């Protein structure tokens, strides 16, 4: 049984980790920390967990207690994992970080987008970007894993078959992405109120969003060269879900894109290439660790349109984190993640 | 492995049965019928099931195929189970009916509310009302089980502790109930459109709703006498969930209601009496086979207010159906039903 | 042209006042105050107002500027109007208070429910409760008007025909009320987040809600005696709207309730008694200053069920405030309020 | 007073016409037709209209009655206006068609996309495309007006400043559009159910949508040459609203796009170019006849991102129809359309 610690468990990725780990046969949450809610039972804050965590309460973060875990998940704002990861790694604890702290390989780039110096640049060389469909081998050996962001997961999985095959014009790729409101977290902010975000849609961060450099880094990896990317996120009146619509020009119209995508993901348990002509719905992955993809070439032109949906809290965060844990500990990658999505 | 058949699987209770049974370790869906969709794969209609039912397609109902199953669930409009249940029972197949066909013990009462003669009155004597918290022993022996309606489940579980203890004034009980839109089913109707049911609330069926006699029958059982009941259902702009708010006058203010409720449900795996002062949310049971209840006596008056929430598609339909199956086949009642609710 | 001031205009009742007054032919908003947003244009905060208030910006509250207005609306948290109303009245300015400061006639009752001493008990004798359907004559003469709360408006309009006619058993009346989330205001709070309040329903404040004494006071006025009231508010996943479901026993079954209600409101421009058998939807009043009511007596029993819907921000707040202004200034009561509700 | 007829008034554009015309000082709805609902009062079907149309009921379409009107709006499925428009024009009645019947100038193109022969090709030469921002002069003289589709309105208004100025690379323009569910109409269809379209997002019609040729035609007009367009519509869980996100490469980076857009729409009463850096929300135009636009050039690259929002039922249909009526009859273009949007 893997002993699990969670740092910063009061947000949505925290409760989702608890929900998923409650049904994981090989993991046991030993400690969950929160400075603000220390002493409160987790099922008092999250009544959906009543009956599943009868003796688990939030506690003040403590290096010794966390260091006694086999793995610690960080479900924290950026900056926190910078400060604590090194100490935990030194005790032999694996670190799986759901925040952005170790996603960008370049510390300067990180500092530019997050507005503060990188707090642990010495750990960057060993941090592994936890997208199993790309980095499975490295994840197996990793001590420190950076779980990809939600938009980056949906966008990269949609584009890497094209880029790896050298099929896309890399000078101009567009990612028009739509997210549910839970992506903004559980913090009290006016913009995330029901009466503000409901019954409305808007773009945001068109000037520049922190997931832009992360997606660009992943696309560069897949293409073997720099990629010109425009990323426009939109806020959508639903709780969960990301719908990414990707636009790229193909340099060779003769390739069977459907076959290409199916082949690329044939052995992937959590990427589902849908039949030609499909339009995946975000609800088809609600609560499940799956990315569903459909590839189109409208009017048989040059432009490829890839549709990609995930649940931002599962394949876009906590589910992918558990998937990484399974890989790191040599378990079946699907353990605790094999349930079907909830529809309707 | 229990061989399962499902009649009429294209609706919401059908897909929910498939979702729940996909993770059930002792059951296997062998056949699922639909006249209108015969030949279509279930995961083509319901993409959330992709990867879970690779070889299951809807078929035309056929007595021989269904009769080869150990149990057949009816997820059909009323009237269908009347026509088929007898034949299946004759082959030794258990029948678990999610429709209203066998819920009312009185065939005339049924005919009055459903506007047609009862189609199988001879089966009524052996039909067991599948509310495990009341009828567990009878369910164990049953061949034919009538799964309770969604409103009746929420309302009865909230009231029976009071009624069994003789604490409620039975002359006037009020059930003000609020349901998500999925309770109206997947049929195309104007009233269930997103643009009609969204951003709005209304009562309906105030004159008389088919769940009224069912609730009344259950309350009579618990009270040992007739109960004066007013039932007002409301349509609420959410997909899943029932919130029942029950009002009854107590005849003895000295009783500790919190203790009474906790004692009544102490051994029930799927009824959760919340701490005193709680306000259960429907989302705390979303996707889970749980009824959460809180009991209040505002301003220390005579009136008891019981708050009761379920997911109408789980504890209010398909989950309760699987719970009944577990009981009938001597399995742990919680098999396939132990996952936590999804929040947010 | 009536010169209008608004104190505390950054919340939902503030923007709704601006929306309604933008189309009012006899009123002009001269000043709107907000300490936190002083200097910001109103249409920068509320882009729906672009083109309607080209030169209006929030300013720091200032007695002289406000005192130069003919009328000042308070769209503030409780306590603010206590502090400022007296000074404004002294300058001859009318005060229409949308907060709770002057709704309860008893200063001690107010102090008990609001947890602080009443700040202007000397003004209470002249404060008029601004429910035009009850107090139109007094409103005409008033200098200080307390606009009723949202729940109290819906509940009182539904019950007063019964109470004024002496038809209801006043020992036990139940108000099961459902509100949209905008009723909780625009303040950043976790409970009002889209991801918390969406796709879910819950009761709250069952122990005691501040609108309870206000409703009770209004019912007492109508009945001529104390009324036993149980009030249970519920949070509903919609932005606007209140649906009140009222339960009362009639002492005389022979009365034609439909005729009674129609007669009571025959001359009321903003109360619509719907045809017998109706189920009013909240969307039928969205954005409009209307209360729609239907009266039922299910199964021809003693219990009357009254259904009452309003838009909490219009007839439940800002619209009613403008209606009061029209009365105070001798205008046609419908000025600026005659548009139809927006459906869908 | 303009005598107005409406053909096919039971859908959402019909009720929206009634809502808008109820507050129009110079128009009076004399007749509204519906075969299926003939005899029903309009306010029985649409209770939001109670008090506004006390004597208006649906009637069977009748050429004589319609021909006695000054103007007839068609709020019908495609094909109906083809059949009736000619006869009405012959009586001197103006025709304003909200359907797609006269939007495409090429009858063969129409036949290809709508799957049936064009029913009135002889009327095409005089049909005017009713986008006032482009065709105001022609509209003034028109007898037959084709009101633009919802997506086409949002997309064209966003792109024509670029195209008219010759600034966009016309070989590849992308329109990623998101629509509320009311765009699918009031017909009972499974895909538009609350439980299907709620809490989810999906693209649809990627292969080809009927609004594609209409947008392309409008862009060609503005650019003076063919435009390569990819149009991907998405279904969004909100009732009203369209958010169009347009992507085009600029051929000259030195142009001040903000100034260009502001100049283009300086005199337009219903197009609002928002300040630089804005992200318009669909709710900022809810219920109002406005298109709000913001123009971005992310990371100072070649790609322009234009954000454009409308209410699909107002500026995207019925409001624009009334705007056309005002122009045709020489009225102030803003009559009946000057109210602010409803927020929240």
Tab-separated table of N, CA and C in Angstrom, chain B residues 104 129 151-153 155-156 159 175 177 210-220 229 231:
chain	number	residue	atom	x	y	z
B	104	UNK	N	-47.290	0.156	-6.954
B	104	UNK	CA	-48.525	0.273	-6.167
B	104	UNK	C	-49.130	-1.103	-5.967
B	129	UNK	N	-41.608	-4.205	-2.953
B	129	UNK	CA	-41.201	-2.803	-3.113
B	129	UNK	C	-39.745	-2.686	-2.697
B	151	UNK	N	-38.676	10.565	-6.326
B	151	UNK	CA	-39.279	11.346	-5.244
B	151	UNK	C	-39.652	10.444	-4.062
B	152	UNK	N	-40.305	9.296	-4.323
B	152	UNK	CA	-40.688	8.439	-3.201
B	152	UNK	C	-39.493	7.974	-2.363
B	153	UNK	N	-38.353	7.724	-3.002
B	153	UNK	CA	-37.186	7.307	-2.217
B	153	UNK	C	-36.752	8.413	-1.269
B	155	UNK	N	-38.407	11.020	-0.202
B	155	UNK	CA	-39.417	11.413	0.782
B	155	UNK	C	-39.605	10.354	1.868
B	156	UNK	N	-39.655	9.092	1.446
B	156	UNK	CA	-39.878	8.040	2.443
B	156	UNK	C	-38.708	7.920	3.420
B	159	UNK	N	-38.953	10.446	6.076
B	159	UNK	CA	-40.104	10.465	6.989
B	159	UNK	C	-40.270	9.217	7.836
B	175	UNK	N	-44.679	17.402	1.463
B	175	UNK	CA	-43.431	17.074	0.783
B	175	UNK	C	-43.226	18.073	-0.346
B	177	UNK	N	-40.812	19.065	-2.998
B	177	UNK	CA	-39.675	18.369	-3.603
B	177	UNK	C	-39.191	19.093	-4.856
B	210	UNK	N	-48.115	11.320	-10.122
B	210	UNK	CA	-48.154	9.864	-9.958
B	210	UNK	C	-47.341	9.336	-8.780
B	211	UNK	N	-46.413	10.132	-8.309
B	211	UNK	CA	-45.645	9.658	-7.155
B	211	UNK	C	-46.388	9.861	-5.839
B	212	UNK	N	-47.465	10.622	-5.907
B	212	UNK	CA	-48.230	10.865	-4.677
B	212	UNK	C	-48.755	9.563	-4.072
B	213	UNK	N	-49.473	8.734	-4.826
B	213	UNK	CA	-49.986	7.504	-4.195
B	213	UNK	C	-48.849	6.572	-3.750
B	214	UNK	N	-47.743	6.605	-4.443
B	214	UNK	CA	-46.618	5.738	-4.061
B	214	UNK	C	-46.018	6.173	-2.722
B	215	UNK	N	-45.844	7.488	-2.574
B	215	UNK	CA	-45.311	7.973	-1.296
B	215	UNK	C	-46.306	7.676	-0.176
B	216	UNK	N	-47.562	7.942	-0.454
B	216	UNK	CA	-48.608	7.741	0.555
B	216	UNK	C	-48.645	6.287	1.002
B	217	UNK	N	-48.510	5.377	0.041
B	217	UNK	CA	-48.499	3.942	0.362
B	217	UNK	C	-47.332	3.607	1.296
B	218	UNK	N	-46.174	4.193	0.993
B	218	UNK	CA	-45.001	3.915	1.827
B	218	UNK	C	-45.138	4.512	3.223
B	219	UNK	N	-45.709	5.697	3.282
B	219	UNK	CA	-45.876	6.329	4.594
B	219	UNK	C	-46.893	5.568	5.433
B	220	UNK	N	-47.933	5.073	4.757
B	220	UNK	CA	-48.944	4.278	5.472
B	220	UNK	C	-48.305	3.038	6.092
B	229	UNK	N	-51.220	13.572	2.963
B	229	UNK	CA	-49.978	14.024	2.335
B	229	UNK	C	-50.265	15.045	1.242
B	231	UNK	N	-48.107	16.776	-1.773
B	231	UNK	CA	-46.837	16.595	-2.478
B	231	UNK	C	-46.757	17.599	-3.619
